[in-house]
XYZ file of N, CA and C in Angstrom:
339
model
N 0.810 -1.183 0.000
C 0.000 0.000 0.000
C 0.859 1.254 0.000
N 1.821 1.262 0.834
C 2.714 2.404 0.926
C 3.464 2.615 -0.389
N 3.909 1.514 -0.980
C 4.661 1.578 -2.229
C 3.750 2.096 -3.341
N 2.516 1.659 -3.345
C 1.562 2.122 -4.349
C 1.318 3.622 -4.200
N 1.157 4.071 -3.005
C 0.956 5.503 -2.742
C 2.199 6.296 -3.137
N 3.320 5.725 -2.847
C 4.574 6.383 -3.212
C 4.701 6.477 -4.729
N 4.328 5.434 -5.423
C 4.376 5.430 -6.887
C 3.413 6.468 -7.459
N 2.232 6.556 -6.885
C 1.258 7.565 -7.330
C 1.815 8.984 -7.108
N 2.406 9.161 -5.957
C 2.988 10.463 -5.649
C 4.091 10.818 -6.651
N 4.965 9.834 -6.915
C 6.060 10.052 -7.869
C 5.488 10.305 -9.259
N 4.444 9.570 -9.626
C 3.791 9.768 -10.916
C 3.208 11.179 -11.009
N 2.532 11.617 -9.978
C 1.971 12.974 -9.956
C 3.086 14.022 -10.008
N 4.134 13.739 -9.293
C 5.283 14.642 -9.306
C 5.877 14.723 -10.709
N 5.964 13.578 -11.365
C 6.483 13.543 -12.739
C 5.567 14.320 -13.685
N 4.254 14.163 -13.511
C 3.296 14.918 -14.332
C 3.465 16.425 -14.104
N 3.615 16.788 -12.848
C 3.808 18.188 -12.512
C 5.089 18.730 -13.158
N 6.168 17.945 -13.035
C 7.450 18.353 -13.623
C 7.323 18.425 -15.144
N 6.604 17.467 -15.727
C 6.382 17.478 -17.167
C 5.616 18.738 -17.583
N 4.561 19.068 -16.859
C 3.800 20.291 -17.154
C 4.663 21.534 -16.969
N 5.466 21.501 -15.936
C 6.377 22.617 -15.699
C 7.369 22.744 -16.859
N 7.867 21.622 -17.333
C 8.787 21.629 -18.472
C 8.095 22.154 -19.731
N 6.845 21.753 -19.939
C 6.084 22.269 -21.087
C 5.912 23.790 -20.986
N 5.584 24.217 -19.775
C 5.428 25.651 -19.561
C 6.737 26.394 -19.848
N 7.842 25.855 -19.321
C 9.155 26.474 -19.538
C 9.504 26.445 -21.025
N 9.182 25.348 -21.697
C 9.428 25.247 -23.130
C 8.637 26.314 -23.889
N 7.370 26.473 -23.559
C 6.549 27.507 -24.202
C 7.092 28.904 -23.903
N 7.519 29.075 -22.667
C 8.109 30.361 -22.294
C 9.380 30.619 -23.110
N 10.186 29.590 -23.280
C 11.408 29.717 -24.081
C 11.072 30.032 -25.539
N 10.043 29.394 -26.075
C 9.614 29.688 -27.448
C 9.168 31.144 -27.574
N 8.411 31.576 -26.573
C 7.961 32.965 -26.576
C 9.154 33.920 -26.534
N 10.096 33.638 -25.650
C 11.290 34.488 -25.528
C 12.095 34.447 -26.828
N 12.191 33.288 -27.437
C 12.894 33.163 -28.707
C 12.220 34.014 -29.784
N 10.907 33.934 -29.877
C 10.176 34.753 -30.847
C 10.343 36.240 -30.552
N 10.322 36.557 -29.273
C 10.535 37.949 -28.880
C 11.933 38.408 -29.301
N 12.918 37.565 -29.100
C 14.288 37.890 -29.512
C 14.376 38.058 -31.030
N 13.699 37.200 -31.773
C 13.681 37.332 -33.234
C 13.043 38.658 -33.648
N 11.953 38.984 -32.980
C 11.283 40.253 -33.271
C 12.209 41.431 -32.977
N 12.866 41.383 -31.829
C 13.788 42.466 -31.449
C 14.946 42.540 -32.441
N 15.441 41.393 -32.870
C 16.511 41.362 -33.857
C 16.058 42.008 -35.168
N 14.875 41.660 -35.631
C 14.344 42.260 -36.856
C 14.127 43.761 -36.687
N 13.647 44.126 -35.521
C 13.459 45.544 -35.230
C 14.805 46.274 -35.262
N 15.819 45.663 -34.679
C 17.164 46.257 -34.694
C 17.692 46.374 -36.123
N 17.448 45.360 -36.937
C 17.875 45.424 -38.338
C 17.166 46.563 -39.064
N 15.875 46.679 -38.803
C 15.110 47.766 -39.416
C 15.657 49.124 -38.981
N 15.905 49.268 -37.690
C 16.435 50.537 -37.160
C 17.815 50.815 -37.753
N 18.625 49.792 -37.885
C 19.944 49.951 -38.489
C 19.819 50.435 -39.934
N 18.932 49.819 -40.697
C 18.722 50.251 -42.079
C 18.186 51.676 -42.134
N 17.294 51.986 -41.220
C 16.763 53.347 -41.149
C 17.888 54.334 -40.837
N 18.759 53.978 -39.913
C 19.901 54.836 -39.573
C 20.828 55.008 -40.773
N 21.051 53.939 -41.511
C 21.886 54.040 -42.711
C 21.249 54.978 -43.729
N 19.943 54.840 -43.900
C 19.229 55.722 -44.828
C 19.349 57.175 -44.388
N 19.136 57.420 -43.099
C 19.225 58.788 -42.570
C 20.649 59.323 -42.730
N 21.634 58.489 -42.496
C 23.025 58.893 -42.676
C 23.286 59.295 -44.128
N 22.822 58.478 -45.066
C 23.003 58.805 -46.482
C 22.252 60.085 -46.844
N 21.070 60.242 -46.286
C 20.301 61.460 -46.528
C 21.055 62.673 -45.996
N 21.631 62.547 -44.814
C 22.418 63.645 -44.232
C 23.633 63.960 -45.101
N 24.290 62.938 -45.595
C 25.441 63.163 -46.481
C 25.009 63.908 -47.740
N 23.868 63.501 -48.298
C 23.346 64.176 -49.487
C 23.041 65.638 -49.184
N 22.397 65.888 -48.053
C 22.043 67.262 -47.672
C 23.307 68.096 -47.454
N 24.318 67.509 -46.841
C 25.582 68.222 -46.634
C 26.201 68.588 -47.982
N 26.217 67.646 -48.910
C 26.772 67.935 -50.233
C 25.947 68.996 -50.953
N 24.639 68.917 -50.812
C 23.768 69.922 -51.420
C 24.050 71.296 -50.825
N 24.221 71.362 -49.523
C 24.538 72.634 -48.860
C 25.887 73.171 -49.330
N 26.854 72.296 -49.496
C 28.157 72.734 -50.006
C 28.021 73.314 -51.409
N 27.230 72.635 -52.243
C 27.005 73.127 -53.600
C 26.333 74.494 -53.570
N 25.297 74.634 -52.750
C 24.581 75.909 -52.649
C 25.514 77.000 -52.123
N 26.348 76.661 -51.157
C 27.315 77.625 -50.628
C 28.268 78.092 -51.729
N 28.779 77.154 -52.509
C 29.669 77.530 -53.610
C 28.929 78.377 -54.644
N 27.693 78.033 -54.920
C 26.887 78.821 -55.848
C 26.691 80.238 -55.317
N 26.423 80.363 -54.034
C 26.260 81.685 -53.414
C 27.561 82.482 -53.486
N 28.677 81.822 -53.259
C 29.970 82.506 -53.374
C 30.191 83.010 -54.799
N 29.851 82.171 -55.770
C 29.986 82.574 -57.165
C 29.099 83.777 -57.466
N 27.849 83.728 -57.027
C 26.916 84.836 -57.260
C 27.416 86.100 -56.565
N 27.944 85.958 -55.365
C 28.495 87.107 -54.648
C 29.648 87.733 -55.434
N 30.546 86.897 -55.931
C 31.653 87.421 -56.735
C 31.138 88.076 -58.012
N 30.135 87.496 -58.630
C 29.535 88.082 -59.824
C 28.925 89.442 -59.501
N 28.240 89.539 -58.371
C 27.654 90.815 -57.948
C 28.744 91.854 -57.689
N 29.834 91.441 -57.078
C 30.949 92.366 -56.846
C 31.517 92.866 -58.173
N 31.649 91.955 -59.130
C 32.145 92.348 -60.447
C 31.200 93.346 -61.102
N 29.900 93.060 -61.066
C 28.903 93.958 -61.664
C 28.926 95.306 -60.958
N 29.065 95.304 -59.644
C 29.138 96.553 -58.888
C 30.347 97.381 -59.329
N 31.488 96.732 -59.458
C 32.678 97.448 -59.922
C 32.484 97.967 -61.343
N 31.852 97.181 -62.188
C 31.565 97.619 -63.552
C 30.648 98.834 -63.546
N 29.630 98.813 -62.693
C 28.717 99.957 -62.575
C 29.460 101.194 -62.077
N 30.345 101.027 -61.122
C 31.143 102.163 -60.634
C 32.004 102.741 -61.755
N 32.588 101.851 -62.537
C 33.412 102.299 -63.655
C 32.573 103.077 -64.664
N 31.409 102.546 -65.020
C 30.519 103.222 -65.975
C 30.056 104.552 -65.405
N 29.726 104.587 -64.129
C 29.315 105.829 -63.480
C 30.433 106.865 -63.545
N 31.642 106.429 -63.295
C 32.788 107.342 -63.368
C 32.969 107.851 -64.796
N 32.801 106.971 -65.786
C 32.871 107.403 -67.185
C 31.801 108.441 -67.489
N 30.595 108.218 -66.978
C 29.504 109.175 -67.192
C 29.836 110.520 -66.559
N 30.414 110.521 -65.378
C 30.797 111.773 -64.713
C 31.826 112.526 -65.558
N 32.828 111.775 -66.024
C 33.843 112.418 -66.851
C 33.224 112.955 -68.141
N 32.308 112.211 -68.718
C 31.660 112.669 -69.950
C 30.856 113.935 -69.691
N 30.121 113.982 -68.579
C 29.348 115.180 -68.240
C 30.266 116.379 -68.016
N 31.360 116.154 -67.296
C 32.312 117.253 -67.081
C 32.890 117.743 -68.407
N 33.220 116.801 -69.256
C 33.774 117.165 -70.562
C 32.740 117.947 -71.372
N 31.467 117.466 -71.354
C 30.399 118.157 -72.082
C 30.164 119.545 -71.496
N 30.196 119.660 -70.171
C 30.009 120.956 -69.520
C 31.145 121.904 -69.888
N 32.357 121.384 -69.905
C 33.508 122.208 -70.269
C 33.374 122.706 -71.703
N 32.953 121.850 -72.601
C 32.745 122.247 -74.003
C 31.660 123.301 -74.108
N 30.602 123.105 -73.330
C 29.496 124.058 -73.347
C 29.956 125.428 -72.851
N 30.740 125.437 -71.780
C 31.253 126.703 -71.237
C 32.161 127.376 -72.259
N 33.006 126.620 -72.911
C 33.877 127.182 -73.946
C 33.052 127.764 -75.091
N 32.029 127.009 -75.485
C 31.173 127.495 -76.578
C 30.494 128.802 -76.186
N 29.984 128.872 -74.966
C 29.345 130.111 -74.500
C 30.376 131.234 -74.424
N 31.574 130.890 -74.004
C 32.647 131.895 -73.941
C 33.007 132.408 -75.316
N 33.053 131.511 -76.267
C 33.372 131.919 -77.635
C 32.257 132.784 -78.197
N 31.008 132.396 -77.887
C 29.878 133.199 -78.369
C 29.892 134.577 -77.707
N 30.217 134.614 -76.438
C 30.263 135.893 -75.724
C 31.410 136.745 -76.259
N 32.508 136.107 -76.653
C 33.648 136.839 -77.200
C 33.334 137.437 -78.552
N 32.452 136.860 -79.282
C 32.077 137.348 -80.602
C 31.154 138.548 -80.498
N 30.422 138.569 -79.402
C 29.467 139.673 -79.260
C 30.178 140.902 -78.932
């Protein structure tokens, strides 16, 4: 009788341990799937970071190009400004020359009178 009860107890204990093992196995499967998900998420984030890095590199190059373009336009504006100053100076000299001729002409006319 005692041996039979002991066997039943051991059998129940084995069933309990078996159920516990099944539970642990399911838990391990869940953790494994969770790890796979996290791994895929990390891969996605890594690819996203690579994309953002490439985008940043492109934007930096674009900014460099725009900066060089602005420098070129600035130099062009400086050249045009100097050209305008030169033309303005030519106009001043032309006006002075025309005024001088006009004064001489009036002087000559006054001398004739």
